[in-house]
Amino acid sequence: MTSPRNVLFLMTDQHRVDTLGCYGNPEVRTPALDGLAAEGTRFDRFYTPTAICTPARASLFTGLHPFRHGMLVNPERNGGGRDEVAAGQPVMSEPLLAAGYNMGHVGKWHIGRERGPEFYGMDGEHLPGALNPFHHPSYQSWLKEHGHPPFAVERPVFGTAQNGTGRGHLIAGRLKQPAAATVETFLADRTLELLERYAGDFHRGDRPFVLSCHWYGPHLPYLIPDEFYDMYDPERVPLPESMAETFDGKPEVQRRYSEYWSADHFDADAWRGLIAAYWGYVSLIDAQVGRLLSALRELGLWDDTAVIFTADHGEFTGAHRLNDKGPAMYEDIYRIPGIVRVPGAPARTVDAFATLIDLNPTILDLAGLPPQDPCDGASLLPLIGGEPPKGRDSVVTEFHGHHFPYSQRMIRDHRHKLVFNPEGVHELYDLDSDPHELRNVYAVPAYAAVRRDMTARLYQELLRRGDPAYSWMSYMADIGEGRAPDVDGVADEVA
């Protein structure tokens, strides 16, 4: 495997794994990303450290767990977390810029409220906020410059308000613009401008680059042109198996969150139409990915550039009778795409667990730089090179709230998942017999040994990390047996 000098980092927002052909969807057309996976490494157990934008993106940028960097929630709905990366914390841009890299960022930032990529010395404009910047001056100027029609939506699809009357959240709508006028194309154009400039610097003076393009989609609302809105026949869209969710034996917050998003307002046909629109949004972005990958080849950069594709987290889109993301640690929002194409590395699929945090030291490793100190991730290059996946037989994630404070921790291995909910019912799923996570077996006597083992393993990992959440587990009752979990021995072992 050769050591490339450049990195093109592509990221989407709220992107389900099962919308990509390379992850098994036979209907959705994603030729660019499927082609990237065919030439690279596809991680089948790739996870976000937390299923919400700002904390996940801050973990990628700092290489730290959310509880460590302290940006626990989105700034728009701040529940007490930091609004910006704290002074003195590691940021990925610092060592790359010090090593002489060109470094640019285009698109969604959403790490800090006020500080954008330019604050950290990167090329690029801060486009603030969580959703497509339809009214931002840069996009508006770009529309006028290219003679495109202005942003406008027709036939919007809304949920209902929680009280059953009135208008709820906007879920989808048709843009009265062609694909060439979308924010997705605008962001790809801006990325191409930087890529062409960086290619000149690389070929003339051997100055490498790390360039990121972060699209805001396919995050809801799905506002896309007719061409993509109608790309998929709703009748060919299968509904998620987990729409059979009853919430029996589950934390009550999940039922309340379903009501908040009025998921049951839509019948099966309406959900098929919304999922079809979501798929269309994925294909719209894939077309822009294809433009960037083609440009790498045309600019003579393909053999010198690693390409990484991922998302900050997934989306429910009706799964478990939920929408958006929130206080429910299901695979739909925690498992994400993870594709890394490194020149010279053979194509392969990796079954080991990995997370967004690992991409921080991976990018530095690609640049020939060591991980920063501290760093909670580990470079993925050994796995990409075919080395055994030591110590990657499980993943631990965290959540701190969205719309309201709500803390959770989760451990997931190849068969089981334990979700520790200090403010509600704990959850345990047997993913072999129940892959759609419909039956909580935490209190089932036959799973008592699994429950104890997973609880001890989660406690041990939280204690090792220094996550103060381990203290919950020192006194929370094991509801299956009516006693506190046996964690003292684990604490002694770790100490």
Tab-separated table of C-alpha atoms in Angstrom:
chain	number	residue	atom	x	y	z
A	1	MET	CA	0.000	0.000	0.000
A	2	THR	CA	1.474	3.315	-1.060
A	3	SER	CA	1.322	6.335	1.216
A	4	PRO	CA	-0.845	8.986	-0.463
A	5	ARG	CA	-0.260	12.616	0.241
A	6	ASN	CA	-3.762	13.951	-0.339
A	7	VAL	CA	-7.156	13.267	1.221
A	8	LEU	CA	-10.605	14.056	-0.163
A	9	PHE	CA	-13.087	13.702	2.682
A	10	LEU	CA	-16.778	13.425	1.777
A	11	MET	CA	-19.525	13.506	4.395
A	12	THR	CA	-23.303	13.500	4.413
A	13	ASP	CA	-25.758	14.231	7.192
A	14	GLN	CA	-28.348	11.844	8.592
A	15	HIS	CA	-27.605	9.107	6.070
A	16	ARG	CA	-28.902	5.560	6.454
A	17	VAL	CA	-26.549	2.732	5.518
A	18	ASP	CA	-29.350	0.844	3.771
A	19	THR	CA	-29.750	3.525	1.086
A	20	LEU	CA	-26.529	2.518	-0.681
A	21	GLY	CA	-26.110	-0.228	-3.254
A	22	CYS	CA	-22.737	-1.212	-1.812
A	23	TYR	CA	-24.469	-1.869	1.519
A	24	GLY	CA	-27.099	-4.093	-0.045
A	25	ASN	CA	-29.898	-1.872	-1.372
A	26	PRO	CA	-30.936	-3.314	-4.778
A	27	GLU	CA	-33.088	-0.344	-5.783
A	28	VAL	CA	-31.216	2.872	-5.009
A	29	ARG	CA	-28.805	4.044	-7.684
A	30	THR	CA	-25.548	5.197	-6.091
A	31	PRO	CA	-22.948	4.408	-8.774
A	32	ALA	CA	-20.301	6.837	-7.521
A	33	LEU	CA	-20.244	5.576	-3.953
A	34	ASP	CA	-20.652	1.951	-5.040
A	35	GLY	CA	-17.665	2.381	-7.341
A	36	LEU	CA	-15.637	3.920	-4.534
A	37	ALA	CA	-16.474	0.970	-2.276
A	38	ALA	CA	-15.579	-1.484	-5.046
A	39	GLU	CA	-12.068	-0.014	-5.199
A	40	GLY	CA	-11.642	0.614	-1.483
A	41	THR	CA	-12.423	-0.706	1.968
A	42	ARG	CA	-16.045	-0.896	3.089
A	43	PHE	CA	-16.491	-0.977	6.864
A	44	ASP	CA	-19.611	-2.956	7.690
A	45	ARG	CA	-19.632	-2.126	11.411
A	46	PHE	CA	-18.965	1.602	11.284
A	47	TYR	CA	-20.618	3.727	13.986
A	48	THR	CA	-21.101	7.293	15.060
A	49	PRO	CA	-19.978	8.069	18.616
A	50	THR	CA	-23.319	9.838	19.115
A	51	ALA	CA	-26.290	10.243	16.796
A	52	ILE	CA	-26.495	14.010	16.660
A	53	CYS	CA	-24.670	16.446	14.402
A	54	THR	CA	-22.524	18.776	16.478
A	55	PRO	CA	-21.169	16.247	19.007
A	56	ALA	CA	-20.399	13.725	16.256
A	57	ARG	CA	-18.654	16.287	14.045
A	58	ALA	CA	-16.724	17.676	17.007
A	59	SER	CA	-15.518	14.137	17.792
A	60	LEU	CA	-14.269	13.786	14.228
A	61	PHE	CA	-12.476	17.147	14.417
A	62	THR	CA	-10.931	16.686	17.878
A	63	GLY	CA	-10.477	12.907	17.992
A	64	LEU	CA	-12.217	12.869	21.381
A	65	HIS	CA	-15.332	11.241	22.801
A	66	PRO	CA	-18.227	13.708	23.197
A	67	PHE	CA	-18.097	13.641	26.992
A	68	ARG	CA	-14.435	14.700	26.697
A	69	HIS	CA	-14.771	17.595	24.238
A	70	GLY	CA	-17.972	18.741	25.926
A	71	MET	CA	-19.961	19.737	22.827
A	72	LEU	CA	-22.855	17.513	23.815
A	73	VAL	CA	-25.793	18.881	21.823
A	74	ASN	CA	-26.506	21.021	18.777
A	75	PRO	CA	-26.032	24.743	19.511
A	76	GLU	CA	-29.559	25.503	18.272
A	77	ARG	CA	-30.982	23.512	21.172
A	78	ASN	CA	-28.251	23.868	23.731
A	79	GLY	CA	-28.810	21.880	26.893
A	80	GLY	CA	-25.709	22.971	28.761
A	81	GLY	CA	-22.895	21.751	26.521
A	82	ARG	CA	-20.146	23.850	24.985
A	83	ASP	CA	-20.890	25.963	21.925
A	84	GLU	CA	-17.297	25.879	20.640
A	85	VAL	CA	-14.234	23.651	20.840
A	86	ALA	CA	-12.442	24.545	24.066
A	87	ALA	CA	-9.043	26.210	23.956
A	88	GLY	CA	-6.262	23.673	24.244
A	89	GLN	CA	-8.218	20.745	22.842
A	90	PRO	CA	-6.656	18.997	19.824
A	91	VAL	CA	-8.049	19.896	16.405
A	92	MET	CA	-7.167	17.972	13.275
A	93	SER	CA	-6.332	21.063	11.220
A	94	GLU	CA	-3.441	22.168	13.433
A	95	PRO	CA	-0.854	19.441	12.671
A	96	LEU	CA	-1.847	19.281	8.992
A	97	LEU	CA	-1.388	23.009	8.483
A	98	ALA	CA	1.868	22.906	10.413
A	99	ALA	CA	3.055	20.161	8.050
A	100	GLY	CA	2.462	22.436	5.051
A	101	TYR	CA	-0.863	21.026	3.878
A	102	ASN	CA	-3.458	22.963	1.977
A	103	MET	CA	-6.615	22.375	3.974
A	104	GLY	CA	-10.109	23.321	2.882
A	105	HIS	CA	-13.667	22.744	4.029
A	106	VAL	CA	-16.833	23.244	1.981
A	107	GLY	CA	-20.380	22.814	3.226
A	108	LYS	CA	-21.892	21.972	6.558
A	109	TRP	CA	-19.637	22.734	9.525
A	110	HIS	CA	-21.943	22.681	12.565
A	111	ILE	CA	-19.137	22.189	15.061
A	112	GLY	CA	-19.325	25.610	16.665
A	113	ARG	CA	-21.951	28.316	16.775
A	114	GLU	CA	-19.700	31.158	15.584
A	115	ARG	CA	-16.323	29.640	14.653
A	116	GLY	CA	-16.155	28.097	11.204
A	117	PRO	CA	-13.348	26.506	9.171
A	118	GLU	CA	-11.613	29.838	8.574
A	119	PHE	CA	-11.183	30.282	12.352
A	120	TYR	CA	-8.954	27.202	12.302
A	121	GLY	CA	-6.865	28.402	9.354
A	122	MET	CA	-8.693	26.387	6.712
A	123	ASP	CA	-9.847	27.603	3.305
A	124	GLY	CA	-13.598	27.806	3.151
A	125	GLU	CA	-16.598	29.782	4.268
A	126	HIS	CA	-18.549	29.150	7.452
A	127	LEU	CA	-22.056	28.135	6.423
A	128	PRO	CA	-23.774	28.087	9.812
A	129	GLY	CA	-26.745	26.036	10.863
A	130	ALA	CA	-28.098	22.522	10.671
A	131	LEU	CA	-30.016	22.645	7.368
A	132	ASN	CA	-29.364	23.617	3.753
A	133	PRO	CA	-28.432	27.338	3.623
A	134	PHE	CA	-31.003	28.259	0.976
A	135	HIS	CA	-30.949	31.935	1.952
A	136	HIS	CA	-27.216	32.357	2.531
A	137	PRO	CA	-25.736	35.237	0.452
A	138	SER	CA	-23.107	32.954	-1.125
A	139	TYR	CA	-25.719	30.561	-2.463
A	140	GLN	CA	-27.974	33.396	-3.582
A	141	SER	CA	-25.064	35.018	-5.458
A	142	TRP	CA	-24.166	31.696	-7.072
A	143	LEU	CA	-27.757	31.283	-8.296
A	144	LYS	CA	-27.720	34.719	-9.904
A	145	GLU	CA	-24.263	34.209	-11.382
A	146	HIS	CA	-25.414	31.048	-13.160
A	147	GLY	CA	-28.875	32.294	-14.082
A	148	HIS	CA	-30.630	29.692	-11.925
A	149	PRO	CA	-34.159	30.175	-10.584
A	150	PRO	CA	-34.471	31.130	-6.927
A	151	PHE	CA	-35.192	28.694	-4.135
A	152	ALA	CA	-38.867	27.775	-3.921
A	153	VAL	CA	-40.798	24.723	-2.729
A	154	GLU	CA	-44.112	23.349	-3.863
A	155	ARG	CA	-46.345	20.540	-2.555
A	156	PRO	CA	-44.706	20.455	0.893
A	157	VAL	CA	-45.379	17.478	3.171
A	158	PHE	CA	-45.944	18.238	6.839
A	159	GLY	CA	-46.618	16.141	9.892
A	160	THR	CA	-49.201	17.189	12.445
A	161	ALA	CA	-48.717	19.077	15.682
A	162	GLN	CA	-48.504	17.029	18.878
A	163	ASN	CA	-52.025	17.996	19.917
A	164	GLY	CA	-53.350	16.449	16.697
A	165	THR	CA	-54.333	19.747	15.139
A	166	GLY	CA	-52.303	22.189	13.145
A	167	ARG	CA	-49.161	21.802	11.115
A	168	GLY	CA	-46.152	19.869	12.388
A	169	HIS	CA	-42.642	19.416	11.033
A	170	LEU	CA	-41.835	19.878	7.354
A	171	ILE	CA	-40.721	16.458	6.076
A	172	ALA	CA	-40.419	16.824	2.286
A	173	GLY	CA	-41.234	18.991	-0.707
A	174	ARG	CA	-40.454	19.555	-4.374
A	175	LEU	CA	-37.898	22.184	-5.319
A	176	LYS	CA	-38.956	24.440	-8.176
A	177	GLN	CA	-35.373	24.281	-9.427
A	178	PRO	CA	-33.364	21.891	-11.610
A	179	ALA	CA	-30.650	19.734	-10.047
A	180	ALA	CA	-28.035	22.159	-11.402
A	181	ALA	CA	-29.434	24.866	-9.101
A	182	THR	CA	-29.466	22.904	-5.847
A	183	VAL	CA	-27.326	23.557	-2.786
A	184	GLU	CA	-25.825	20.116	-3.394
A	185	THR	CA	-24.477	21.249	-6.774
A	186	PHE	CA	-23.393	24.585	-5.308
A	187	LEU	CA	-21.286	22.806	-2.680
A	188	ALA	CA	-19.744	20.486	-5.268
A	189	ASP	CA	-18.873	23.508	-7.431
A	190	ARG	CA	-17.146	25.233	-4.522
A	191	THR	CA	-15.234	22.038	-3.749
A	192	LEU	CA	-14.131	21.736	-7.371
A	193	GLU	CA	-12.787	25.291	-7.272
A	194	LEU	CA	-10.578	24.449	-4.298
A	195	LEU	CA	-9.625	21.082	-5.778
A	196	GLU	CA	-8.391	22.694	-8.989
A	197	ARG	CA	-6.353	25.193	-7.014
A	198	TYR	CA	-4.894	22.495	-4.777
A	199	ALA	CA	-4.084	20.317	-7.787
A	200	GLY	CA	-1.973	23.140	-9.197
A	201	ASP	CA	-0.117	23.565	-5.914
A	202	PHE	CA	0.424	19.809	-5.633
A	203	HIS	CA	1.761	19.354	-9.159
A	204	ARG	CA	3.896	22.502	-9.119
A	205	GLY	CA	5.301	22.530	-5.621
A	206	ASP	CA	4.450	19.138	-4.171
A	207	ARG	CA	2.153	20.732	-1.578
A	208	PRO	CA	-0.435	18.123	-0.512
A	209	PHE	CA	-3.993	18.796	0.582
A	210	VAL	CA	-6.851	17.630	2.778
A	211	LEU	CA	-10.147	18.839	1.340
A	212	SER	CA	-13.605	18.179	2.795
A	213	CYS	CA	-17.043	18.489	1.236
A	214	HIS	CA	-19.910	18.069	3.694
A	215	TRP	CA	-23.423	18.006	2.257
A	216	TYR	CA	-26.390	18.900	4.454
A	217	GLY	CA	-28.513	16.075	3.043
A	218	PRO	CA	-30.088	13.625	2.999
A	219	HIS	CA	-31.191	15.148	6.322
A	220	LEU	CA	-34.899	15.946	6.345
A	221	PRO	CA	-36.719	17.891	5.039
A	222	TYR	CA	-36.197	16.214	1.663
A	223	LEU	CA	-36.407	19.268	-0.589
A	224	ILE	CA	-35.257	18.067	-3.999
A	225	PRO	CA	-36.094	18.598	-7.700
A	226	ASP	CA	-38.806	16.569	-9.433
A	227	GLU	CA	-36.175	14.542	-11.291
A	228	PHE	CA	-35.000	13.027	-8.017
A	229	TYR	CA	-38.255	13.252	-6.077
A	230	ASP	CA	-39.846	10.946	-8.671
A	231	MET	CA	-36.778	8.787	-9.330
A	232	TYR	CA	-38.095	5.831	-7.310
A	233	ASP	CA	-41.502	4.200	-7.504
A	234	PRO	CA	-43.000	4.174	-3.993
A	235	GLU	CA	-44.645	0.837	-4.740
A	236	ARG	CA	-41.168	-0.731	-4.923
A	237	VAL	CA	-40.143	0.682	-1.552
A	238	PRO	CA	-40.243	-1.835	1.315
A	239	LEU	CA	-41.301	-0.459	4.659
A	240	PRO	CA	-38.909	-0.965	7.581
A	241	GLU	CA	-39.653	-4.143	9.523
A	242	SER	CA	-39.384	-2.113	12.707
A	243	MET	CA	-42.525	-0.166	11.816
A	244	ALA	CA	-44.145	-3.018	13.765
A	245	GLU	CA	-42.798	-1.290	16.893
A	246	THR	CA	-45.233	-1.306	19.855
A	247	PHE	CA	-42.902	0.329	22.426
A	248	ASP	CA	-43.915	-2.399	24.864
A	249	GLY	CA	-41.150	-2.883	27.387
A	250	LYS	CA	-39.275	0.102	25.958
A	251	PRO	CA	-38.418	3.488	27.513
A	252	GLU	CA	-41.495	5.701	27.507
A	253	VAL	CA	-39.472	8.505	25.914
A	254	GLN	CA	-39.552	6.631	22.616
A	255	ARG	CA	-43.352	6.682	22.481
A	256	ARG	CA	-43.382	10.370	23.347
A	257	TYR	CA	-40.782	11.098	20.672
A	258	SER	CA	-42.889	9.265	18.111
A	259	GLU	CA	-45.785	11.530	19.012
A	260	TYR	CA	-43.561	14.599	18.749
A	261	TRP	CA	-42.645	13.689	15.150
A	262	SER	CA	-46.229	12.552	14.364
A	263	ALA	CA	-44.803	9.455	12.681
A	264	ASP	CA	-48.178	7.702	12.861
A	265	HIS	CA	-49.775	10.567	10.957
A	266	PHE	CA	-48.502	8.954	7.744
A	267	ASP	CA	-50.031	5.715	6.474
A	268	ALA	CA	-48.041	2.992	4.697
A	269	ASP	CA	-48.416	4.561	1.247
A	270	ALA	CA	-47.376	7.977	2.533
A	271	TRP	CA	-44.316	6.479	4.206
A	272	ARG	CA	-43.339	4.699	0.994
A	273	GLY	CA	-43.520	8.032	-0.799
A	274	LEU	CA	-41.367	9.745	1.823
A	275	ILE	CA	-38.783	6.975	1.795
A	276	ALA	CA	-38.726	7.137	-2.025
A	277	ALA	CA	-38.015	10.882	-1.767
A	278	TYR	CA	-35.245	10.175	0.764
A	279	TRP	CA	-33.711	7.703	-1.671
A	280	GLY	CA	-33.906	10.364	-4.377
A	281	TYR	CA	-32.016	12.743	-2.125
A	282	VAL	CA	-29.281	10.120	-1.715
A	283	SER	CA	-29.010	9.755	-5.496
A	284	LEU	CA	-28.826	13.540	-5.932
A	285	ILE	CA	-25.821	13.645	-3.601
A	286	ASP	CA	-24.244	10.590	-5.229
A	287	ALA	CA	-24.304	12.437	-8.560
A	288	GLN	CA	-22.255	15.232	-6.972
A	289	VAL	CA	-19.858	12.708	-5.454
A	290	GLY	CA	-19.371	11.388	-8.964
A	291	ARG	CA	-18.392	14.849	-10.199
A	292	LEU	CA	-15.691	15.135	-7.531
A	293	LEU	CA	-14.291	11.658	-8.159
A	294	SER	CA	-14.158	12.327	-11.900
A	295	ALA	CA	-12.300	15.567	-11.229
A	296	LEU	CA	-9.652	13.700	-9.216
A	297	ARG	CA	-8.933	11.563	-12.274
A	298	GLU	CA	-9.023	14.463	-14.724
A	299	LEU	CA	-6.646	16.496	-12.558
A	300	GLY	CA	-4.145	13.663	-12.297
A	301	LEU	CA	-4.736	13.177	-8.566
A	302	TRP	CA	-6.377	9.747	-8.413
A	303	ASP	CA	-3.202	7.804	-7.664
A	304	ASP	CA	-2.072	10.278	-5.008
A	305	THR	CA	-5.336	10.852	-3.141
A	306	ALA	CA	-7.173	8.830	-0.509
A	307	VAL	CA	-10.961	9.260	-0.558
A	308	ILE	CA	-13.082	8.832	2.548
A	309	PHE	CA	-16.874	8.775	2.636
A	310	THR	CA	-19.034	8.686	5.746
A	311	ALA	CA	-21.937	10.410	7.539
A	312	ASP	CA	-22.317	12.017	10.926
A	313	HIS	CA	-25.210	9.682	11.854
A	314	GLY	CA	-28.233	7.928	10.397
A	315	GLU	CA	-31.954	8.662	10.295
A	316	PHE	CA	-35.117	6.817	11.336
A	317	THR	CA	-37.341	7.666	8.331
A	318	GLY	CA	-40.239	5.757	9.877
A	319	ALA	CA	-38.199	2.955	11.448
A	320	HIS	CA	-39.507	2.160	14.949
A	321	ARG	CA	-42.341	4.600	14.195
A	322	LEU	CA	-39.804	7.410	14.651
A	323	ASN	CA	-38.355	10.159	12.507
A	324	ASP	CA	-35.201	12.279	12.473
A	325	LYS	CA	-32.924	11.047	15.326
A	326	GLY	CA	-33.228	11.155	19.090
A	327	PRO	CA	-33.140	9.269	22.400
A	328	ALA	CA	-33.230	5.742	20.990
A	329	MET	CA	-29.954	3.951	20.237
A	330	TYR	CA	-31.117	1.793	17.339
A	331	GLU	CA	-28.914	0.717	14.446
A	332	ASP	CA	-30.883	3.006	12.104
A	333	ILE	CA	-29.164	6.088	13.506
A	334	TYR	CA	-25.918	4.720	15.021
A	335	ARG	CA	-24.591	2.536	12.212
A	336	ILE	CA	-23.296	4.695	9.358
A	337	PRO	CA	-21.496	4.271	6.023
A	338	GLY	CA	-17.722	4.011	6.199
A	339	ILE	CA	-15.785	3.764	2.918
A	340	VAL	CA	-12.059	4.445	2.600
A	341	ARG	CA	-10.232	4.143	-0.721
A	342	VAL	CA	-6.443	4.270	-0.361
A	343	PRO	CA	-4.337	4.049	-3.533
A	344	GLY	CA	-2.448	0.772	-3.620
A	345	ALA	CA	-4.630	-0.969	-1.036
A	346	PRO	CA	-6.662	-3.950	-2.291
A	347	ALA	CA	-10.448	-3.785	-2.144
A	348	ARG	CA	-11.867	-5.474	0.936
A	349	THR	CA	-14.693	-5.524	3.445
A	350	VAL	CA	-13.899	-5.101	7.140
A	351	ASP	CA	-16.199	-6.604	9.769
A	352	ALA	CA	-14.439	-5.050	12.786
A	353	PHE	CA	-16.049	-2.228	14.739
A	354	ALA	CA	-14.852	1.319	14.012
A	355	THR	CA	-16.167	4.843	14.549
A	356	LEU	CA	-15.983	8.381	13.225
A	357	ILE	CA	-13.387	9.154	15.884
A	358	ASP	CA	-10.997	6.705	14.212
A	359	LEU	CA	-11.029	8.835	11.061
A	360	ASN	CA	-9.191	11.622	12.861
A	361	PRO	CA	-5.948	9.640	13.409
A	362	THR	CA	-6.506	7.873	10.070
A	363	ILE	CA	-6.290	11.158	8.163
A	364	LEU	CA	-3.196	12.159	10.116
A	365	ASP	CA	-1.698	8.714	9.439
A	366	LEU	CA	-2.332	9.171	5.717
A	367	ALA	CA	-0.349	12.402	5.968
A	368	GLY	CA	2.482	10.603	7.736
A	369	LEU	CA	1.682	12.323	11.044
A	370	PRO	CA	1.206	10.755	14.489
A	371	PRO	CA	-2.102	10.975	16.359
A	372	GLN	CA	-2.579	13.992	18.557
A	373	ASP	CA	-2.430	13.729	22.327
A	374	PRO	CA	-4.970	13.036	23.635
A	375	CYS	CA	-6.773	10.958	21.003
A	376	ASP	CA	-9.575	8.483	21.626
A	377	GLY	CA	-9.409	6.830	18.197
A	378	ALA	CA	-6.962	4.626	16.336
A	379	SER	CA	-5.895	4.755	12.693
A	380	LEU	CA	-7.817	2.446	10.367
A	381	LEU	CA	-4.864	2.002	7.994
A	382	PRO	CA	-3.796	-1.312	9.599
A	383	LEU	CA	-7.288	-2.733	8.973
A	384	ILE	CA	-7.277	-1.343	5.441
A	385	GLY	CA	-3.939	-3.060	4.928
A	386	GLY	CA	-5.365	-6.399	6.067
A	387	GLU	CA	-4.051	-6.641	9.628
A	388	PRO	CA	-6.150	-8.542	12.219
A	389	PRO	CA	-8.741	-6.380	14.037
A	390	LYS	CA	-7.332	-6.568	17.555
A	391	GLY	CA	-9.522	-5.043	20.259
A	392	ARG	CA	-12.383	-4.200	17.899
A	393	ASP	CA	-15.020	-6.724	18.935
A	394	SER	CA	-17.495	-4.152	20.315
A	395	VAL	CA	-18.381	-0.470	20.197
A	396	VAL	CA	-19.523	1.936	22.941
A	397	THR	CA	-21.511	5.078	22.138
A	398	GLU	CA	-23.102	7.900	24.100
A	399	PHE	CA	-25.992	10.352	23.899
A	400	HIS	CA	-26.718	13.492	25.897
A	401	GLY	CA	-29.997	14.774	24.483
A	402	HIS	CA	-31.739	16.480	21.586
A	403	HIS	CA	-34.650	18.866	22.156
A	404	PHE	CA	-34.265	17.972	25.857
A	405	PRO	CA	-31.462	16.529	28.038
A	406	TYR	CA	-31.450	12.732	28.024
A	407	SER	CA	-28.369	10.641	28.783
A	408	GLN	CA	-27.717	7.153	27.392
A	409	ARG	CA	-24.792	4.785	26.918
A	410	MET	CA	-24.685	1.759	24.644
A	411	ILE	CA	-22.419	-1.236	24.123
A	412	ARG	CA	-22.871	-3.408	21.047
A	413	ASP	CA	-20.948	-6.519	20.075
A	414	HIS	CA	-21.451	-8.970	17.225
A	415	ARG	CA	-24.622	-10.412	18.749
A	416	HIS	CA	-26.001	-8.280	21.584
A	417	LYS	CA	-26.702	-4.647	22.354
A	418	LEU	CA	-27.177	-3.168	25.809
A	419	VAL	CA	-28.568	0.361	26.175
A	420	PHE	CA	-28.217	1.874	29.635
A	421	ASN	CA	-30.983	4.433	30.270
A	422	PRO	CA	-30.569	5.908	33.762
A	423	GLU	CA	-33.823	7.843	33.312
A	424	GLY	CA	-35.835	4.937	31.936
A	425	VAL	CA	-36.005	1.237	31.161
A	426	HIS	CA	-32.709	-0.388	30.185
A	427	GLU	CA	-32.658	-2.263	26.878
A	428	LEU	CA	-31.031	-5.494	25.731
A	429	TYR	CA	-31.388	-6.872	22.211
A	430	ASP	CA	-30.361	-10.189	20.727
A	431	LEU	CA	-29.481	-9.066	17.221
A	432	ASP	CA	-29.198	-12.624	15.898
A	433	SER	CA	-32.815	-13.504	16.654
A	434	ASP	CA	-34.156	-9.933	16.584
A	435	PRO	CA	-32.171	-7.893	14.019
A	436	HIS	CA	-34.801	-5.139	13.958
A	437	GLU	CA	-34.565	-4.551	17.726
A	438	LEU	CA	-38.245	-4.993	18.463
A	439	ARG	CA	-38.039	-7.125	21.616
A	440	ASN	CA	-36.318	-5.816	24.730
A	441	VAL	CA	-35.033	-8.906	26.569
A	442	TYR	CA	-33.337	-7.048	29.419
A	443	ALA	CA	-35.679	-8.553	32.029
A	444	VAL	CA	-35.991	-12.000	30.410
A	445	PRO	CA	-34.507	-14.601	32.802
A	446	ALA	CA	-32.878	-16.547	29.959
A	447	TYR	CA	-30.713	-13.478	29.207
A	448	ALA	CA	-29.613	-12.824	32.801
A	449	ALA	CA	-26.027	-13.945	32.169
A	450	VAL	CA	-25.811	-11.867	28.964
A	451	ARG	CA	-27.216	-8.852	30.805
A	452	ARG	CA	-24.658	-9.150	33.595
A	453	ASP	CA	-21.789	-9.622	31.148
A	454	MET	CA	-22.771	-6.690	28.930
A	455	THR	CA	-23.358	-4.447	31.959
A	456	ALA	CA	-19.917	-5.267	33.375
A	457	ARG	CA	-18.255	-4.706	29.993
A	458	LEU	CA	-19.973	-1.354	29.530
A	459	TYR	CA	-19.020	-0.279	33.050
A	460	GLN	CA	-15.431	-1.331	32.504
A	461	GLU	CA	-15.149	0.643	29.266
A	462	LEU	CA	-16.751	3.778	30.723
A	463	LEU	CA	-14.406	3.587	33.687
A	464	ARG	CA	-11.410	3.140	31.391
A	465	ARG	CA	-12.419	6.187	29.344
A	466	GLY	CA	-13.050	8.318	32.393
A	467	ASP	CA	-16.668	8.832	31.344
A	468	PRO	CA	-18.440	9.918	34.536
A	469	ALA	CA	-21.468	7.942	33.394
A	470	TYR	CA	-19.839	4.889	35.003
A	471	SER	CA	-21.017	6.299	38.341
A	472	TRP	CA	-24.644	5.731	37.290
A	473	MET	CA	-23.930	2.046	37.058
A	474	SER	CA	-22.529	1.905	40.580
A	475	TYR	CA	-25.969	2.368	42.082
A	476	MET	CA	-28.581	1.800	39.368
A	477	ALA	CA	-30.661	-1.278	40.100
A	478	ASP	CA	-30.483	-4.337	37.864
A	479	ILE	CA	-34.231	-4.529	37.253
A	480	GLY	CA	-33.999	-8.115	36.106
A	481	GLU	CA	-32.922	-9.339	39.541
A	482	GLY	CA	-33.746	-6.408	41.793
A	483	ARG	CA	-30.157	-5.756	42.867
A	484	ALA	CA	-27.255	-3.547	41.921
A	485	PRO	CA	-25.019	-4.884	39.141
A	486	ASP	CA	-21.856	-6.612	40.292
A	487	VAL	CA	-19.356	-4.027	39.141
A	488	ASP	CA	-17.055	-3.685	42.131
A	489	GLY	CA	-14.855	-6.491	40.886
A	490	VAL	CA	-14.633	-4.840	37.512
A	491	ALA	CA	-13.592	-1.561	39.109
A	492	ASP	CA	-10.862	-3.319	41.063
A	493	GLU	CA	-9.665	-5.079	37.923
A	494	VAL	CA	-9.456	-1.843	35.951
A	495	ALA	CA	-7.734	0.024	38.754
